[in-house]
Amino acid sequence: MAKIEALGVDVGSTTVKMVAVNDHGEMVWHMLEEADPRAADQVSRFLAEAARRFGSLNGVPLVATGYGRKLVQQAARQVTEISCHAMGIYAELGHGGTLVDIGGQDSKAIRISDSGKVIDFAMNDKCAAGTGRFLENTAGRLRVPLQEMGQDALSSADEVPISSTCTVFAESEVISLIAQGIPVPAILKGLHRSLVKRVAAMISSVGLTAPLMLSGGVVKNPAIRAMLAEETGSAVTLPDHPQLMGAYGAALYALRIAE
Amino acid sequence: MNIGKELNYQWQVNVLGRSALRLNRILMARKAGKGQLGKSRLLTPPLNTSIWTKELIGQHYLRGRYANSHGKVAWVTSGAPIEFLKALDFYLLYPENHGALCGAARAAEGLSIEAEKAGYSRDICSYARTDIGAMLSGKTPVGRLPKPDLLLACTNICQTVLHWYRVLAHHFQVPLILIDTPFIYTEMTDHAVAFVKAQLEEAIIVAEKVAGKPLDPRRFKEVTRLSMLASELWLELLRRNRHRPAPISVFDQFTQMAPIVEMRGEASTVDLYAAMLKEVDQRIEQGIGVVPEERLRLLWDNLPVWYRLRYLAEFLGAHGAVIVASTYTNAWAELGPQMDPEHPMESMARTYMYPILNRGTGEKLATMRQMIQDYHLDGAILHSDRSCKPYSVGQMDQRDRLMRQDDLPALLLEADHNDPRSYSEEQVANRLTAFMEMLEAA
Amino acid sequence: MQTAAVRIPGRIENILSWKEQGGGIAAVFPIHYPRELLRAFGYLPVEVWGPPVVESVSSAAHVQPYVCSIVRNGLSFLQSGGLELADILLVPHACDSLQGLGSLLLDFIHPRQPTLTLYLPRGRRESDLSFLAQELHALYRRLAEIHGDSPTEPELMSSIRREEAADASLAQLHRQRSRLPLSDLAFYQLIRSREYLPAERFSQLASEALDQAGPITERGIPLLLSGIVPEPMALLNLIPELGGWVAADDLASCGRRLYPAGTSQDPFLRMAERIIHAPPDPTRGSSIESRHQHLLSLAAESGARGVVFHDVKFCEPELFDLPDLRRQLAESGLPSLLLEVDLNDPLSHQLHTRLQAFLEMIV
């Protein structure tokens, strides 16, 4: 059985992720679940599972990140998802660049130096326009399962522009497009474009340093990947586990404590 | 002056450009002769003189394209006192007009995004975002904008322009002349007039230095006279709408007003509006109105929704509703009677403090009431413009007084003058339909 | 309100005691105005910076939702009776929205109290100075009309000197803050009592606080706070909680109002000089370059490692300068963060994350 040296947990708004690392900082184990409103209990369960597999966790420090990081009382330290994502992706890919993380609640663009430091970052403003929620809400109207949205959008040669970036306005715009008989994939493509443009604006506000790296749950959507590359003119790079970068970074912070 | 550059300017502007624009005018005039000018079945075709407006504006931007190789260029705000600059032979670019042009050409959104990428918030004026986007990206539907040698910002329309021009001054590293026109809450004070006059005197010195020549007083008077004449003709033109049916809709005025804003002080602008007035008079004689059957006459308050002019005109037209008067197009008509070519400095200080946006919210209600009476209006649409706070703050009370005290149906319509992302067509259509039903029932 | 060292009288307590002594109250909206002129007429200026704990519904009938919460809350506060103790209202001209508020009060809302306005010129030229002196004179005449009595020139001069002394103490508090045994919150409660205390009372409090100055103490990552007003005040607890501290500020309500003493012997010109020569402020038309230089020198003096722009949503005067300012500051090695708030909303979780990530970045 592998020995683990440190743990990281990312308590997000839609999912909770935990990662364990060995003394080389390599990811040796992870766990992912839908977020439970009782976050503290959920983290305890994750820890119990880790203890079951690796034995006692005494002396194995835990760092918490994400939306619910303050709820994790077992954590030795709380670090923001900005720093953790940067730390995780740098360890995994071994280079700097501009990282985009599109989450359900928040999106962020982070510029990372050659030595792995955060140089600058930007987050979406108060409205949901640049987040996964934007697609979820509007696509809900179209009755397309979330997992198929991206593929459907890419399958369409046509694209109708969605002018409203406000989630509420966009929804009413979608309703009227449906009423006009516009095919669903063309609407979907327009919706993706709208989101991607918003994210591209965030990228340029911190500055695009190639390569463009992606993380977060929404990255599983192929249309987002393809259209971001198109919109920014830069190839995109993905880590093996895009959803785990925050937790992985947290674990690496914890490893520093262990050392 | 570089002779090669000057020759190129003459060739591009006066030989090639002018001929192309003239040819275009002839072709369009032919179409007009065959009754093919308008695309709408609901609305009377545009004025024949609108072809001429188009040519003038085309020429203006064509000259702008090559202006840097020809002389000095100033960027100015739409309500700025420009007569001394014109008399010093500056080419004048109006970023707000350029913004409106981008809005009408559906290019504003893309340019705004360019500005937003550079960190400009979506909560700042959409004209400013459009132009800053054009400045940063070099993109514009008119081909190319000349760089300024001088900036002139006058606060008589808003404080926004000052912040905007500070950005321009920082970017272009050129002098910025500020003409600060104290807001008139209740009365125009003598010390405010003296302040504006003192600033104009200082401004002339700066402008002379940049122009490299002194201001010729005769030329200054002449330009002021031409400004006044054009503004007076524009006022007459608007007044023709007191006639029933109204001969020229406010939506047409929005496009026909470009020369009074950006080509004030030029002889060709005076000629254009004289001809337009003639054509409007002919329409009145022939009983031609904006729509075949005019049933409702309305007021428009605030800036246009540039990217949906035709849609709104047709939507209302389908109900026999015509926008007959607007506080916005009237703003340039109010200037004329204030001007005095014999005393250009004194009158300029007063004239340029007088725009409706530099006076209190109660004054605007008074202006609206006067228009409602003079133009026999049945209702008012107040465009609540997210991008223009000085024009919009006050509308809720103005609307309330019109409804309660004057018994006049009035609608507050949420939109933005240049940013289609702050506009919801479904919502607008819904509100307008309900408003039409209300008016028809009245 | 209890700070570590100095007892600051509360707003209401202070207003009531002033009224008991026969004085009047002037409720004043942001930003710049001559305290000395109001005081010379016996009016104590009490400022209204969009009180956050107010239902903001009543203003919704008068101003659109895209107007900032300082204006919306100020109006709601007035309409819900929050300014009943005021005898006059003063709305200085700071921006298009406050211009609108002044005009609305005069033309449509008609509060019980007389509404006065003051136009502040946007340049620093001779013509601006002389206009402002005359504008202050016009305000003087208007106050005389309302009050029935008017102060003499020597009375005006002595009122000016009293405010100049208070402003000098205020400036000293700003400079000495790292030596004072005050938390960020306590420090800002102290300096912001200048918004409602009589100048002489404030000077006294300031000197009590300055007496307790000790050696410089380390208290976290030094930050420079820029923007309009440090509200919600919870921000001043959050910053130290996350390991930062406010080492200097460029806030319209605080550091941008460190008015220098005037030099002229003409009271109106002297009051005008004080406002015109105050630190750079976009609402008074300052250039981006002058603001950049000012921020750099504040950072250099205070050792601030980053700038937090803390702005109220929809504030155009602040928003226009930010891209150029932030780029230039970054080029000078000073990173910055932008936070936008609505005074009615609690500090969002995201704001917390941004601030924490910023501190992690500059540590």
JSON list of N, CA and C in Angstrom, two decimals, chain B residues 311-312 315-316 319 381 411 413 427-437:
[
{"chain": "B", "resi": 311, "resn": "TYR", "atom": "N", "xyz": [-36.56, 48.84, -36.30]},
{"chain": "B", "resi": 311, "resn": "TYR", "atom": "CA", "xyz": [-37.50, 47.95, -35.63]},
{"chain": "B", "resi": 311, "resn": "TYR", "atom": "C", "xyz": [-38.53, 48.75, -34.85]},
{"chain": "B", "resi": 312, "resn": "LEU", "atom": "N", "xyz": [-38.06, 49.71, -34.07]},
{"chain": "B", "resi": 312, "resn": "LEU", "atom": "CA", "xyz": [-38.98, 50.49, -33.24]},
{"chain": "B", "resi": 312, "resn": "LEU", "atom": "C", "xyz": [-39.90, 51.34, -34.10]},
{"chain": "B", "resi": 315, "resn": "PHE", "atom": "N", "xyz": [-42.45, 48.98, -35.57]},
{"chain": "B", "resi": 315, "resn": "PHE", "atom": "CA", "xyz": [-43.34, 48.47, -34.53]},
{"chain": "B", "resi": 315, "resn": "PHE", "atom": "C", "xyz": [-44.42, 49.50, -34.23]},
{"chain": "B", "resi": 316, "resn": "LEU", "atom": "N", "xyz": [-44.00, 50.74, -34.05]},
{"chain": "B", "resi": 316, "resn": "LEU", "atom": "CA", "xyz": [-44.96, 51.80, -33.74]},
{"chain": "B", "resi": 316, "resn": "LEU", "atom": "C", "xyz": [-45.81, 52.11, -34.97]},
{"chain": "B", "resi": 319, "resn": "HIS", "atom": "N", "xyz": [-48.95, 50.40, -35.62]},
{"chain": "B", "resi": 319, "resn": "HIS", "atom": "CA", "xyz": [-50.10, 50.84, -34.82]},
{"chain": "B", "resi": 319, "resn": "HIS", "atom": "C", "xyz": [-50.55, 52.25, -35.21]},
{"chain": "B", "resi": 381, "resn": "ILE", "atom": "N", "xyz": [-42.75, 58.34, -24.63]},
{"chain": "B", "resi": 381, "resn": "ILE", "atom": "CA", "xyz": [-41.90, 57.20, -24.32]},
{"chain": "B", "resi": 381, "resn": "ILE", "atom": "C", "xyz": [-40.59, 57.75, -23.75]},
{"chain": "B", "resi": 411, "resn": "LEU", "atom": "N", "xyz": [-44.54, 55.99, -20.89]},
{"chain": "B", "resi": 411, "resn": "LEU", "atom": "CA", "xyz": [-43.93, 54.68, -20.69]},
{"chain": "B", "resi": 411, "resn": "LEU", "atom": "C", "xyz": [-42.44, 54.85, -20.44]},
{"chain": "B", "resi": 413, "resn": "LEU", "atom": "N", "xyz": [-39.09, 53.00, -20.82]},
{"chain": "B", "resi": 413, "resn": "LEU", "atom": "CA", "xyz": [-38.61, 51.86, -21.60]},
{"chain": "B", "resi": 413, "resn": "LEU", "atom": "C", "xyz": [-37.14, 51.61, -21.28]},
{"chain": "B", "resi": 427, "resn": "GLN", "atom": "N", "xyz": [-39.01, 41.87, -23.96]},
{"chain": "B", "resi": 427, "resn": "GLN", "atom": "CA", "xyz": [-39.54, 42.76, -22.94]},
{"chain": "B", "resi": 427, "resn": "GLN", "atom": "C", "xyz": [-40.03, 44.07, -23.54]},
{"chain": "B", "resi": 428, "resn": "VAL", "atom": "N", "xyz": [-39.23, 44.62, -24.47]},
{"chain": "B", "resi": 428, "resn": "VAL", "atom": "CA", "xyz": [-39.58, 45.89, -25.10]},
{"chain": "B", "resi": 428, "resn": "VAL", "atom": "C", "xyz": [-40.89, 45.74, -25.88]},
{"chain": "B", "resi": 429, "resn": "ALA", "atom": "N", "xyz": [-40.97, 44.67, -26.66]},
{"chain": "B", "resi": 429, "resn": "ALA", "atom": "CA", "xyz": [-42.16, 44.46, -27.48]},
{"chain": "B", "resi": 429, "resn": "ALA", "atom": "C", "xyz": [-43.40, 44.33, -26.60]},
{"chain": "B", "resi": 430, "resn": "ASN", "atom": "N", "xyz": [-43.22, 43.64, -25.52]},
{"chain": "B", "resi": 430, "resn": "ASN", "atom": "CA", "xyz": [-44.32, 43.43, -24.59]},
{"chain": "B", "resi": 430, "resn": "ASN", "atom": "C", "xyz": [-44.83, 44.74, -24.01]},
{"chain": "B", "resi": 431, "resn": "ARG", "atom": "N", "xyz": [-43.89, 45.54, -23.56]},
{"chain": "B", "resi": 431, "resn": "ARG", "atom": "CA", "xyz": [-44.27, 46.82, -22.94]},
{"chain": "B", "resi": 431, "resn": "ARG", "atom": "C", "xyz": [-44.87, 47.78, -23.96]},
{"chain": "B", "resi": 432, "resn": "LEU", "atom": "N", "xyz": [-44.27, 47.80, -25.16]},
{"chain": "B", "resi": 432, "resn": "LEU", "atom": "CA", "xyz": [-44.81, 48.70, -26.19]},
{"chain": "B", "resi": 432, "resn": "LEU", "atom": "C", "xyz": [-46.22, 48.28, -26.58]},
{"chain": "B", "resi": 433, "resn": "THR", "atom": "N", "xyz": [-46.44, 46.98, -26.70]},
{"chain": "B", "resi": 433, "resn": "THR", "atom": "CA", "xyz": [-47.78, 46.51, -27.07]},
{"chain": "B", "resi": 433, "resn": "THR", "atom": "C", "xyz": [-48.80, 46.95, -26.03]},
{"chain": "B", "resi": 434, "resn": "ALA", "atom": "N", "xyz": [-48.45, 46.75, -24.76]},
{"chain": "B", "resi": 434, "resn": "ALA", "atom": "CA", "xyz": [-49.37, 47.15, -23.69]},
{"chain": "B", "resi": 434, "resn": "ALA", "atom": "C", "xyz": [-49.61, 48.65, -23.74]},
{"chain": "B", "resi": 435, "resn": "PHE", "atom": "N", "xyz": [-48.55, 49.40, -24.02]},
{"chain": "B", "resi": 435, "resn": "PHE", "atom": "CA", "xyz": [-48.67, 50.86, -24.08]},
{"chain": "B", "resi": 435, "resn": "PHE", "atom": "C", "xyz": [-49.58, 51.29, -25.23]},
{"chain": "B", "resi": 436, "resn": "MET", "atom": "N", "xyz": [-49.42, 50.60, -26.38]},
{"chain": "B", "resi": 436, "resn": "MET", "atom": "CA", "xyz": [-50.27, 50.91, -27.55]},
{"chain": "B", "resi": 436, "resn": "MET", "atom": "C", "xyz": [-51.74, 50.63, -27.21]},
{"chain": "B", "resi": 437, "resn": "GLU", "atom": "N", "xyz": [-51.96, 49.51, -26.52]},
{"chain": "B", "resi": 437, "resn": "GLU", "atom": "CA", "xyz": [-53.34, 49.17, -26.14]},
{"chain": "B", "resi": 437, "resn": "GLU", "atom": "C", "xyz": [-53.92, 50.24, -25.23]}
]
